[in-house]
Short mmCIF file of C-alpha atoms (C1' of nucleotides) in Angstrom, two decimals:
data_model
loop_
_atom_site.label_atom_id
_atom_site.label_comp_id
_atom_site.label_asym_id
_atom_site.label_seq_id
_atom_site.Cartn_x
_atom_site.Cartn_y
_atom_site.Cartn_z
CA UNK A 1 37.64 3.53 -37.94
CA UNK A 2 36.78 0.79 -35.42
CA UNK A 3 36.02 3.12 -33.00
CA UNK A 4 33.20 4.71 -34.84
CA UNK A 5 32.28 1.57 -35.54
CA UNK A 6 32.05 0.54 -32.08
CA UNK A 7 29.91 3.88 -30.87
CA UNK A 8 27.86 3.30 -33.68
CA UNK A 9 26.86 -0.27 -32.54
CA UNK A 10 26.73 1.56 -29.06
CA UNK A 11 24.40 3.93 -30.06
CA UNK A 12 22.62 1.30 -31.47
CA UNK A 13 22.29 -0.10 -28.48
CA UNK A 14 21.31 2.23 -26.32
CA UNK A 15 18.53 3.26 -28.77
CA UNK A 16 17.23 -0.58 -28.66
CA UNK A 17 17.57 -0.19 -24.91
CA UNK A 18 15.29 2.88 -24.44
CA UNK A 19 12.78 1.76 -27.07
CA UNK A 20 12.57 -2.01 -26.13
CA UNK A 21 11.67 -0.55 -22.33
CA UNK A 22 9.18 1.66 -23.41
CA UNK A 23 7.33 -0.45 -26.15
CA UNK A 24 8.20 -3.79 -25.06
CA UNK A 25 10.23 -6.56 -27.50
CA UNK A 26 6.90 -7.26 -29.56
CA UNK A 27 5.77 -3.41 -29.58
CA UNK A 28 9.32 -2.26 -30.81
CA UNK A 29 9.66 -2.62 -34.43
CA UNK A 30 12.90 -2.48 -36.06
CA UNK A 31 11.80 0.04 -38.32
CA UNK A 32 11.31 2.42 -35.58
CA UNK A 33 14.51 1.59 -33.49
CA UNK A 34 16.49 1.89 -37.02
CA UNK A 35 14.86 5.06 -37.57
CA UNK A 36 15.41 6.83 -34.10
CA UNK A 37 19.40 5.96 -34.29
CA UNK A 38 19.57 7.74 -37.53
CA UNK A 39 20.79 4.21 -39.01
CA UNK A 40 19.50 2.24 -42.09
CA UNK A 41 17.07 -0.65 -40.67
CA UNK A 42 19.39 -3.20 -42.67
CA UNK A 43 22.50 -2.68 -40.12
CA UNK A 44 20.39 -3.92 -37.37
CA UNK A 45 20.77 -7.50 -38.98
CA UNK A 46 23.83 -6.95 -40.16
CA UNK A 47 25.53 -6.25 -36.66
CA UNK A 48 23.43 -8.10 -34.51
CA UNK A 49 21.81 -10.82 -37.30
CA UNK A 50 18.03 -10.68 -35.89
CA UNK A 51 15.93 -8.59 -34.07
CA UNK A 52 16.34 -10.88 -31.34
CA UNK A 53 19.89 -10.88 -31.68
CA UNK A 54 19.73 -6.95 -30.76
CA UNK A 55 17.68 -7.76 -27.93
CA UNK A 56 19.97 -10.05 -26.60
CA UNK A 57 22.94 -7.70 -27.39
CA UNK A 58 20.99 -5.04 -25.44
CA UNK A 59 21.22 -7.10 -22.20
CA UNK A 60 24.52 -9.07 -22.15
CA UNK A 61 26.04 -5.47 -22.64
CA UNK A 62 24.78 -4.74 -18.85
CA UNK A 63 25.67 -7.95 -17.41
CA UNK A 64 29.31 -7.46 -17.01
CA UNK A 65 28.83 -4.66 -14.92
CA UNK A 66 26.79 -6.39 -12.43
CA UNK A 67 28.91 -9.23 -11.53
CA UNK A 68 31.52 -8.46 -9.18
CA UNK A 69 30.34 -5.42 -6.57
CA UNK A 70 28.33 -7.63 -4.58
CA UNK A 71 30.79 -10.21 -4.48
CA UNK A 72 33.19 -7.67 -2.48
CA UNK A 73 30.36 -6.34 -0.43
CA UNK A 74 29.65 -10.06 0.82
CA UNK A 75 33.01 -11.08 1.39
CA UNK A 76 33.79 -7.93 3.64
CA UNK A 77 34.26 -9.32 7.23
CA UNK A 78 34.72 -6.22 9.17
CA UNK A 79 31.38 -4.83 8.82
CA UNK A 80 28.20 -6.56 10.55
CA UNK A 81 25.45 -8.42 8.17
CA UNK A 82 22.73 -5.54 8.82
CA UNK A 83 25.89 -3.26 7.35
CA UNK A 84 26.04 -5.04 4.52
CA UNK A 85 21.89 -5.25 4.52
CA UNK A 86 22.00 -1.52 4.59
CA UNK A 87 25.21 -1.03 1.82
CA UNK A 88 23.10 -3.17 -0.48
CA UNK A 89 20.38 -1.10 -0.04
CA UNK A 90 22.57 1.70 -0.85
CA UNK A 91 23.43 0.46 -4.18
CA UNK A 92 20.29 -0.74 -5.00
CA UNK A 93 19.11 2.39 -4.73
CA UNK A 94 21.29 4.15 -6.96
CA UNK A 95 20.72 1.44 -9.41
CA UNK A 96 17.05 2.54 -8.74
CA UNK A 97 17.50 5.90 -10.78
CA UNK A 98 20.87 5.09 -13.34
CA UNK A 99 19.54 1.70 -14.65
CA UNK A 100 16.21 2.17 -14.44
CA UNK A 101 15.09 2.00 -18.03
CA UNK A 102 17.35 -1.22 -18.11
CA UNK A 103 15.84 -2.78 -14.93
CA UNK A 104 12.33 -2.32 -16.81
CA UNK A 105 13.47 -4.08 -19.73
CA UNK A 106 15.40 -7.43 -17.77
CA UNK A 107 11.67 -7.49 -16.30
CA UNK A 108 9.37 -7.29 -18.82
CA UNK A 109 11.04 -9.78 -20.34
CA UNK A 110 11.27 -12.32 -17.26
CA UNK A 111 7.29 -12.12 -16.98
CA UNK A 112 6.69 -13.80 -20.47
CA UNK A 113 8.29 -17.05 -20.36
CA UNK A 114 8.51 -17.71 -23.84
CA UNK A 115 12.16 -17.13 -26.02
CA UNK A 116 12.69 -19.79 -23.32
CA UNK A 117 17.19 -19.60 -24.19
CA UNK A 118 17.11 -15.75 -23.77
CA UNK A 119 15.56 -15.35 -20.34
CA UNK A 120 17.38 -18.10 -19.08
CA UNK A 121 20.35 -15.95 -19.73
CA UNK A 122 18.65 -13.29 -17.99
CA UNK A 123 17.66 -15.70 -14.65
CA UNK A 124 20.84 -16.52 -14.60
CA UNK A 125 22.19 -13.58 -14.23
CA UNK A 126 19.93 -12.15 -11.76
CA UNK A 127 20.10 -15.60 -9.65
CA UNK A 128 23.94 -14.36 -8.78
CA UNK A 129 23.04 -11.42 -7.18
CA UNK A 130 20.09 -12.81 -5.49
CA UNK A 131 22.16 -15.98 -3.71
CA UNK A 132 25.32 -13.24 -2.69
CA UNK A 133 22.42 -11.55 -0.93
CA UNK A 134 21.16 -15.19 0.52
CA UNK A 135 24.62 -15.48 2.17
CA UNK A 136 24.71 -12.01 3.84
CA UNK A 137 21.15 -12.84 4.70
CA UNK A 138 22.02 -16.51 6.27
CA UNK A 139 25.27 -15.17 7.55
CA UNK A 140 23.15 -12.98 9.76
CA UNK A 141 21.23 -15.72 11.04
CA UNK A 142 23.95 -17.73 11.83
CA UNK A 143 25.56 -14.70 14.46
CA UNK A 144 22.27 -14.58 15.32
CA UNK A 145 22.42 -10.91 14.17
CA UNK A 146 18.65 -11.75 12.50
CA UNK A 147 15.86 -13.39 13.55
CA UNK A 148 16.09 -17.50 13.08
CA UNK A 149 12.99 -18.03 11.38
CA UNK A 150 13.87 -15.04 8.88
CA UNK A 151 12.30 -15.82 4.95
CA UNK A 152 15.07 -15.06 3.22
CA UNK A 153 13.40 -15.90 0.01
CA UNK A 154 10.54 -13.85 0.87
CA UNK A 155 12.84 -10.84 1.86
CA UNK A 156 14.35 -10.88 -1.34
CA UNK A 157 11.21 -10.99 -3.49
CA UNK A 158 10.51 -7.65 -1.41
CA UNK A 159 13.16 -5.88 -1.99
CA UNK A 160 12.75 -6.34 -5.69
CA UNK A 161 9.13 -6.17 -5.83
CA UNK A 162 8.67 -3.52 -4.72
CA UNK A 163 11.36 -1.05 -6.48
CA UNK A 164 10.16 -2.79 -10.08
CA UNK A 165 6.38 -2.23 -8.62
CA UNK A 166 7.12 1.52 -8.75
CA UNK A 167 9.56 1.99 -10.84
CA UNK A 168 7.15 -0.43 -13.63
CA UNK A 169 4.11 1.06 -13.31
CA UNK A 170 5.30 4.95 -13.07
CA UNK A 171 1.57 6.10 -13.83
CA UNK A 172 0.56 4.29 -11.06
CA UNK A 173 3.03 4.71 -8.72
CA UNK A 174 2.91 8.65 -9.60
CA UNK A 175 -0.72 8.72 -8.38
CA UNK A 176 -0.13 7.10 -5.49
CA UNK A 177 2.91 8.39 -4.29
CA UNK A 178 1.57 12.19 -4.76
CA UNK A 179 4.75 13.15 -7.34
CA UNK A 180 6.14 12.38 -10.96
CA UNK A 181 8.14 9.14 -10.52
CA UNK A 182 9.40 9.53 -14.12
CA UNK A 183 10.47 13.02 -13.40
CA UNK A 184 14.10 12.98 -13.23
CA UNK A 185 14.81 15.12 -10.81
CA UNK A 186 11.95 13.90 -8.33
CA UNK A 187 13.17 10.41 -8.41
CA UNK A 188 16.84 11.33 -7.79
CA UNK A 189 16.08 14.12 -5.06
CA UNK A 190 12.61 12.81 -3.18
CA UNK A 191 12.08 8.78 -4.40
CA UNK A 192 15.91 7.79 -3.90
CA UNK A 193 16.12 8.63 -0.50
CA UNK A 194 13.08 7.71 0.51
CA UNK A 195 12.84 4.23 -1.14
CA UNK A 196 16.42 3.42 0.73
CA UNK A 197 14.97 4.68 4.27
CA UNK A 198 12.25 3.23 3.95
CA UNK A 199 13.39 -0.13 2.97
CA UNK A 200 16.04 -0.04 5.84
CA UNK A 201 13.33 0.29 8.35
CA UNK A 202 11.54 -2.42 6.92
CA UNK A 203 13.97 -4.89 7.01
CA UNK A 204 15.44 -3.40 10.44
CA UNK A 205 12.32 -3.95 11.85
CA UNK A 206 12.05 -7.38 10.31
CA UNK A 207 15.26 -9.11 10.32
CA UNK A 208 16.76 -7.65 13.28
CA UNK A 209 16.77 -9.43 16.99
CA UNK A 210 15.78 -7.20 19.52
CA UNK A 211 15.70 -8.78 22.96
CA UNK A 212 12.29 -7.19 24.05
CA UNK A 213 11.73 -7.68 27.81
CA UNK A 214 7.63 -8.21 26.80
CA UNK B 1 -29.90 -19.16 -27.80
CA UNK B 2 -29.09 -16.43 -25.45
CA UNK B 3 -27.58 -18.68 -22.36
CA UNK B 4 -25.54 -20.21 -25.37
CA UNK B 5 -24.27 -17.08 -26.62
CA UNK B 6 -23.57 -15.82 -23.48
CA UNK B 7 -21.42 -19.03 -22.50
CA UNK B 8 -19.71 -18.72 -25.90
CA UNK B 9 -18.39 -14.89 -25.31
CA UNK B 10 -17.75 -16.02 -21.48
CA UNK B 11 -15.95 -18.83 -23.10
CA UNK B 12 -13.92 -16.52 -25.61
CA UNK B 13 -13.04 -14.20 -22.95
CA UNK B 14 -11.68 -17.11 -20.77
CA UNK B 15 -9.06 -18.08 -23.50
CA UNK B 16 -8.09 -14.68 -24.28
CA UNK B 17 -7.52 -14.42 -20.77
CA UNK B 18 -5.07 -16.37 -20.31
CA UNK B 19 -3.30 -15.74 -24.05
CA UNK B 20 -3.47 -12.11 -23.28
CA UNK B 21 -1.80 -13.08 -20.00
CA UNK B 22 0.90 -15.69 -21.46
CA UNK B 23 2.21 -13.58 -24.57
CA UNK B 24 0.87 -10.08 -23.46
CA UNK B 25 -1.19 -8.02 -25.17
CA UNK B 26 1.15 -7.54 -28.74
CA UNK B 27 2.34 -11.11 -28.23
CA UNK B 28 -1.26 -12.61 -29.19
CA UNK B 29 -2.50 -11.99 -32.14
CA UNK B 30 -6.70 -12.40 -32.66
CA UNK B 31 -6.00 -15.94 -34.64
CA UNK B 32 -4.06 -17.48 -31.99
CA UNK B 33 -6.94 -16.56 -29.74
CA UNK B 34 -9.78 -17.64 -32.06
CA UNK B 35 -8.19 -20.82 -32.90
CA UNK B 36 -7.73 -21.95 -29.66
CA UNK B 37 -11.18 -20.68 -28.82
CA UNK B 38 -12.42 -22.97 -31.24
CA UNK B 39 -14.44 -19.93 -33.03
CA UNK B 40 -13.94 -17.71 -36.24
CA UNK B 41 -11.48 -14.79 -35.99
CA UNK B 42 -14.39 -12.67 -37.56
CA UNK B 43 -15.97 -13.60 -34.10
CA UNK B 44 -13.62 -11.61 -32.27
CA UNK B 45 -14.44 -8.23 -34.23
CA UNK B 46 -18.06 -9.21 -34.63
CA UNK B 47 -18.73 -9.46 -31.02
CA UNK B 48 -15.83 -6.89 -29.10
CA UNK B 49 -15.25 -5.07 -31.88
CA UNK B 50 -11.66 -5.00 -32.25
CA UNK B 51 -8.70 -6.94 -30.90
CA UNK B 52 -8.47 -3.96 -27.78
CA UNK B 53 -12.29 -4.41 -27.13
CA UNK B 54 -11.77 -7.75 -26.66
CA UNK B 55 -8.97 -7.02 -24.46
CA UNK B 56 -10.93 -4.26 -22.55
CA UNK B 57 -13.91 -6.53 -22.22
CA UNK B 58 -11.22 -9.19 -20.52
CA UNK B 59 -10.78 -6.93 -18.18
CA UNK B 60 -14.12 -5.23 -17.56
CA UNK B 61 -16.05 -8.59 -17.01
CA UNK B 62 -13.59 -8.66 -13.73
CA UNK B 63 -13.67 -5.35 -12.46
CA UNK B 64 -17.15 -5.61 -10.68
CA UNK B 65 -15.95 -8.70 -8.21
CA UNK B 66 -13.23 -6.36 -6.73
CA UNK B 67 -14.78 -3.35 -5.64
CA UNK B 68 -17.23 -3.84 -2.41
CA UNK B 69 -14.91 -6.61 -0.56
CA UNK B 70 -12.65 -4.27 1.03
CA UNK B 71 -14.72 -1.00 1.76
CA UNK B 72 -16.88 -3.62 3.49
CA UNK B 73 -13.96 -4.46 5.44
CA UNK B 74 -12.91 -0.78 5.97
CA UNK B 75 -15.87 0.42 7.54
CA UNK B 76 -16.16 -2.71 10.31
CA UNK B 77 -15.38 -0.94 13.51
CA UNK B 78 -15.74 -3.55 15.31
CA UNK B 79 -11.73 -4.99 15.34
CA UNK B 80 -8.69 -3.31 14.99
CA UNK B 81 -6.57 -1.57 12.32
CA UNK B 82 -4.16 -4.37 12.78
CA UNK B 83 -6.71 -6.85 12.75
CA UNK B 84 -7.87 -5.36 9.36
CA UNK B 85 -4.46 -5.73 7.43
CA UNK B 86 -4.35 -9.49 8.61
CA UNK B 87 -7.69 -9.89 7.20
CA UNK B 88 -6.56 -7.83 3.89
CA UNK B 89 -3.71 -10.07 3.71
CA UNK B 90 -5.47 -12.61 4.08
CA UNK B 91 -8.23 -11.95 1.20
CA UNK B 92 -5.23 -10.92 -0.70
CA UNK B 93 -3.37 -14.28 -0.28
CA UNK B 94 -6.56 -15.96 -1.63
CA UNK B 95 -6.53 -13.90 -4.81
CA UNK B 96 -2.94 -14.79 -5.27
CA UNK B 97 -4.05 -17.98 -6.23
CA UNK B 98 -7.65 -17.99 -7.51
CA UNK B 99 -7.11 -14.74 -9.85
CA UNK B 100 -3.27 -15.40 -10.76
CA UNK B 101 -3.47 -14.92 -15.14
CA UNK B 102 -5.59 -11.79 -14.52
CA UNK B 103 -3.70 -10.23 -12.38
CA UNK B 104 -0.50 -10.82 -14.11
CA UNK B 105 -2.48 -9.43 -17.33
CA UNK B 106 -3.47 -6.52 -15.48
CA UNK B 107 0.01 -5.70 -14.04
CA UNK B 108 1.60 -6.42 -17.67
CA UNK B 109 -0.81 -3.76 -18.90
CA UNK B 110 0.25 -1.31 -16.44
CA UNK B 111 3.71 -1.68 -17.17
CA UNK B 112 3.76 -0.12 -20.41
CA UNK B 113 1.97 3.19 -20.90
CA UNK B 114 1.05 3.19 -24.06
CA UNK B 115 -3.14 3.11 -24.81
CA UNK B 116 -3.58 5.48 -22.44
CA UNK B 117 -7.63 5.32 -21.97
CA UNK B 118 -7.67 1.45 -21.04
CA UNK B 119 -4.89 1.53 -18.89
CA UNK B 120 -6.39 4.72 -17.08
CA UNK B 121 -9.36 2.16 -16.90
CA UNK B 122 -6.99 0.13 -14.83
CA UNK B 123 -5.04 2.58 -12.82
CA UNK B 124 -8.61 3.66 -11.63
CA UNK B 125 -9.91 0.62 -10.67
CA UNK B 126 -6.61 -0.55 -8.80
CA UNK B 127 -6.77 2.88 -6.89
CA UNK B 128 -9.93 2.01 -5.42
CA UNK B 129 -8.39 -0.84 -3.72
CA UNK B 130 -5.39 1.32 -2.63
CA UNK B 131 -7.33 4.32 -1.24
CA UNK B 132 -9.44 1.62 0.77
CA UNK B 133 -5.75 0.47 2.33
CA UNK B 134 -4.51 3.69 2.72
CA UNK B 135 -7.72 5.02 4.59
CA UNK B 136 -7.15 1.36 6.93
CA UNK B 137 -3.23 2.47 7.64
CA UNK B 138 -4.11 6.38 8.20
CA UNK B 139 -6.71 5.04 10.58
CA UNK B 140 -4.10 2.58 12.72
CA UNK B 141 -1.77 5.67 12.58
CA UNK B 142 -4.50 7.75 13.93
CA UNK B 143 -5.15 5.75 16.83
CA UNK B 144 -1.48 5.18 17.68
CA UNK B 145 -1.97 1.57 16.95
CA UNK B 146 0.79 2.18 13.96
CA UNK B 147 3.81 3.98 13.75
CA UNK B 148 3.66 8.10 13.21
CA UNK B 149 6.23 7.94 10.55
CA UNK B 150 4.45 5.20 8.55
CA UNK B 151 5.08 5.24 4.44
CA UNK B 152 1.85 4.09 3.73
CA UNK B 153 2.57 4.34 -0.18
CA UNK B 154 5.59 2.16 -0.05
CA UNK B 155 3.90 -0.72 2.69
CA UNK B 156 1.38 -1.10 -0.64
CA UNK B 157 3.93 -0.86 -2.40
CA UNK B 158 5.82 -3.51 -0.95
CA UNK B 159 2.21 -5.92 -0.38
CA UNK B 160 1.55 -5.47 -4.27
CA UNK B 161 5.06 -5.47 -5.42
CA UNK B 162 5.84 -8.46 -3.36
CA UNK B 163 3.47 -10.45 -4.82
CA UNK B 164 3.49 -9.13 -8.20
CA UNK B 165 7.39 -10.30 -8.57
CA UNK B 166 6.68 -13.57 -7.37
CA UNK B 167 3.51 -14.56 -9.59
CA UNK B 168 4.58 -12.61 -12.49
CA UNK B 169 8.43 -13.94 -12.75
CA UNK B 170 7.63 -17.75 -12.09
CA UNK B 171 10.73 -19.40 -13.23
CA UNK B 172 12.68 -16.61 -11.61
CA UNK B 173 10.74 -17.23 -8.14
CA UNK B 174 10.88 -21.22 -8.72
CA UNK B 175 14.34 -21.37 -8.71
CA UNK B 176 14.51 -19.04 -5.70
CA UNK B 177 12.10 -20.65 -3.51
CA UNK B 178 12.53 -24.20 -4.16
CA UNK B 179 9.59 -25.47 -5.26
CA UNK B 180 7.47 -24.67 -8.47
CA UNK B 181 5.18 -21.65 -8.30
CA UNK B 182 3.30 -22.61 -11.15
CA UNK B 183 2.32 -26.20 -10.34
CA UNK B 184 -1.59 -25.27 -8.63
CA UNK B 185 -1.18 -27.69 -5.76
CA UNK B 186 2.26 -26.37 -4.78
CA UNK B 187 0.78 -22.91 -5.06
CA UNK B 188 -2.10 -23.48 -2.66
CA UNK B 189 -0.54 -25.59 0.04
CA UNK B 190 2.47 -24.42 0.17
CA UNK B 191 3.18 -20.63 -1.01
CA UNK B 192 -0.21 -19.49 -0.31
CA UNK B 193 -0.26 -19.82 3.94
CA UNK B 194 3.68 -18.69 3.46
CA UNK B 195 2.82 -15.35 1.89
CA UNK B 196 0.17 -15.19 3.94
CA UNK B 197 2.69 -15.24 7.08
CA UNK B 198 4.96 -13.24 5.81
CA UNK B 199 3.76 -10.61 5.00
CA UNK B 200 1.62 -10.62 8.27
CA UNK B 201 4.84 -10.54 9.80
CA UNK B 202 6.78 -7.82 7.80
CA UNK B 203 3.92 -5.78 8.27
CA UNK B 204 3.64 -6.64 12.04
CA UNK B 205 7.32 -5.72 12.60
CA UNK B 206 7.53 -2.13 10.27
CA UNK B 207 3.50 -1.00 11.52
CA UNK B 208 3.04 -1.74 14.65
CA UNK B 209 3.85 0.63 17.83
CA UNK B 210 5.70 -1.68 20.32
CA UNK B 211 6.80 0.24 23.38
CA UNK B 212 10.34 -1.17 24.01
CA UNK B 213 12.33 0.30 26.91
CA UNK B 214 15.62 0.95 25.78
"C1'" DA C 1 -38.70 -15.65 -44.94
"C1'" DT C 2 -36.76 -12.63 -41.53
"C1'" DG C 3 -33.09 -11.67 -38.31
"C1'" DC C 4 -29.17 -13.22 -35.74
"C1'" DT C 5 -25.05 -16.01 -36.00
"C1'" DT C 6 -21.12 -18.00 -38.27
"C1'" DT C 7 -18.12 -18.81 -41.98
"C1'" DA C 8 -14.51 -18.44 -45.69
"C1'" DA C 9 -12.25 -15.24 -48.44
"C1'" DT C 10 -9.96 -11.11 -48.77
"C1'" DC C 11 -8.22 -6.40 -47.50
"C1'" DA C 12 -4.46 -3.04 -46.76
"C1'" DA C 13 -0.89 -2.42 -43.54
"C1'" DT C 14 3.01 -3.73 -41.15
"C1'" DC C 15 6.20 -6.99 -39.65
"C1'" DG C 16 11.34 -8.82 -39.71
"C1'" DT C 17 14.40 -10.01 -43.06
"C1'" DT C 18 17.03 -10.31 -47.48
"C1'" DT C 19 18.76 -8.63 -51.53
"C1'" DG C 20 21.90 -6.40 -54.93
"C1'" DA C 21 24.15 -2.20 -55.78
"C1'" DT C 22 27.18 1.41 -54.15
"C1'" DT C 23 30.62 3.59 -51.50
"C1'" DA C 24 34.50 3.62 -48.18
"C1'" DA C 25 38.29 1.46 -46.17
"C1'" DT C 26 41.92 -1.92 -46.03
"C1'" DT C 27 45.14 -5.08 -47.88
"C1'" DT C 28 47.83 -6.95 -51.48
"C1'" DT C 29 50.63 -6.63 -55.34
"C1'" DG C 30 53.99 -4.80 -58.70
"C1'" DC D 1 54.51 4.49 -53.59
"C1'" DA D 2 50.67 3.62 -56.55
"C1'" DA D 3 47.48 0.59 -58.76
"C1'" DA D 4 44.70 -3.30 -58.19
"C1'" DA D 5 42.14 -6.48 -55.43
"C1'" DT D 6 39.64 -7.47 -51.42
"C1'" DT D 7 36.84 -6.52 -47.50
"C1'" DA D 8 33.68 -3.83 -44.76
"C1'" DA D 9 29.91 -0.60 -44.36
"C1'" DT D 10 25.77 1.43 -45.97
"C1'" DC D 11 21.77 2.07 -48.58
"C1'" DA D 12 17.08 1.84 -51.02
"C1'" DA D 13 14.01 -1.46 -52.46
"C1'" DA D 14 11.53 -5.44 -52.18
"C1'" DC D 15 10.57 -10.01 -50.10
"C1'" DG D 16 7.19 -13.36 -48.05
"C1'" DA D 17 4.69 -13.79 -43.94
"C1'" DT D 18 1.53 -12.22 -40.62
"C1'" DT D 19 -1.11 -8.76 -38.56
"C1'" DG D 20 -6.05 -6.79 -37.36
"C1'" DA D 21 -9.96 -5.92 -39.85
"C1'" DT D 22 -13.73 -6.27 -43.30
"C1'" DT D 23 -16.63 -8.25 -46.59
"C1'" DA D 24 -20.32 -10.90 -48.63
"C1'" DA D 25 -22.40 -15.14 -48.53
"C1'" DA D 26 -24.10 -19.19 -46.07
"C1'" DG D 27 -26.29 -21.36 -41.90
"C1'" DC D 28 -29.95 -21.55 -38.78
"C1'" DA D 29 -33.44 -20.86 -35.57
"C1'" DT D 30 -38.05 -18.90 -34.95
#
DNA sequence: ATGCTTTAATCAATCGTTTGATTAATTTTG
DNA sequence: CAAAATTAATCAAACGATTGATTAAAGCAT
């Protein structure tokens, strides 16, 4: 039936997705993705035609869902900018813990710069999100809601520097942050909240005007 | 002779360097390395061993120049907690630029867990840094300089991660900043003093106690 | 000539991919 | 509807290429 068909290629997929995060696209052999779907290693190429083919299949699967929930959170005009600052926050967040083996992956493979086609793709895709928050952030300027001489670049690299810091280096960030980042149930119940306070404060205290009598 | 030998291996461990940093540590394979190193792959085995000495000894022969800098800088109690960050900042802006392929090797290597000894090697060695910073913060805290509800593990969080997504994504952060990251001149006129006053400023604005009236 | 250094040749293992055969499903034909 | 023809799905086996590693012999200085 087609629609075995199609949660078998699914399952496929979200096989490649897990191992490709956790090994990497050179350290993930076909072999072993084959193997831990339960599929012969032949239908990899016949579905997807390459190894890289699957890789690429593995990511353009995600990018639909990204597209459009920014777009209506930027285009809302009865909320302030630091609302929408804060909303994003929210959903970035969440993202934090439900996509987080995905995030991993779309990273790893934008710090090598070779396969030069695919992580275009990839930049591409990320470079929407990143200018709809550019236009909250300048929108904010321009009411004079944030501070004129705001990086906005700068802000942005923050925000997602530090979530993949933590999230990308879980051994690391485990030691330092006294708990089990990769614990499921830690990073939903103490990390989630804490990452989205904590980043609201920082950018409160960064981009927002307060008229200090000094 | 000795000094000869010496510069060879110092020589060897330059190029792996930066091929361990470009393709990441499956990526390169030893003949890549030895060819462009202009030596015989037996080299590579004959002198580290194996293809992870080699790697190991990469990161070994930098380990030494981190360590004193900042305990050095910890234990001057002659300026303030504040003053301290901007001077950490400060040494860490430099770094940015002079050690930019190590440290992107080093945080590739974190990012998968896999070889578990070296990249304890690593977690180990970047904790000394972080305890040093975290000992600076609880100290501002301490002397009401900083903010009582301070998340000291996600300000490092942010100064590594910050950086880390900048350097380590380069087309990603070329196209958001405007100007290219990995051209050396660009890098040192231009995004080094801007990190620099960045992050002095984030930091500035989320630390530090300002009494406002409200 | 002895003891490091360097080389070319070769090793088994693993890689991603392709093949040809077999089975299951679908379509076409009578 | 049933038999035949076609297509799709799946498999074990093997492919050539490349991997990291090892060998034994040659080079070379002291």
């Amino acid at each position: 039936m087609d629609k075995d068909k199609i949660d078998k290629k699914d399952h496929i997929l979200d096989v490649a997705e897990r191992v490709f995060s956790e090994m990497g696209f050179d350290g993930s052999s076909t072999r072993m993705i084959s193997g831990e779907a339960g599929v012969n290693m032949a239908m990899l190429n016949y579905y997807f035609g390459s190894k890289e083919g699957l890789f690429l299949a593995v990511i353009e699967r995600k990018i639909t869902s990204f597209q459009n929930i920014l777009q209506i959170l930027g285009n809302d005009e009865s909320i302030s900018s630091w609302a929408k600052i804060e909303s994003y926050i929210d959903i970035y967040g969440e993202r934090v813990v439900n996509h987080n083996c995905f995030q991993k992956l779309l990273y790893q493979e934008l710090t090598m710069n070779r396969r030069t086609e695919l992580a275009e793709t990839i930049r591409n895709m990320l470079m929407k999100s990143v200018s709809e928050l550019f236009r909250i952030i300048q929108e904010g300027i321009d009411n004079g809601e944030f501070r004129k001489d705001t990086d906005m670049q700068m802000v942005v690299s923050t925000l997602y520097g530090t979530k993949n810091f933590i999230l990308n280096t879980p051994l690391m960030s485990s030691t330092m942050l006294g708990y089990d980042i990769q614990d499921e149930k830690v990073l939903e119940e103490q990390f989630k909240p804490r990452i989205k306070k904590y980043l609201k404060t920082l950018l409160k205290a960064y981009l927002v005007n307060e008229t200090i009598m000094s």
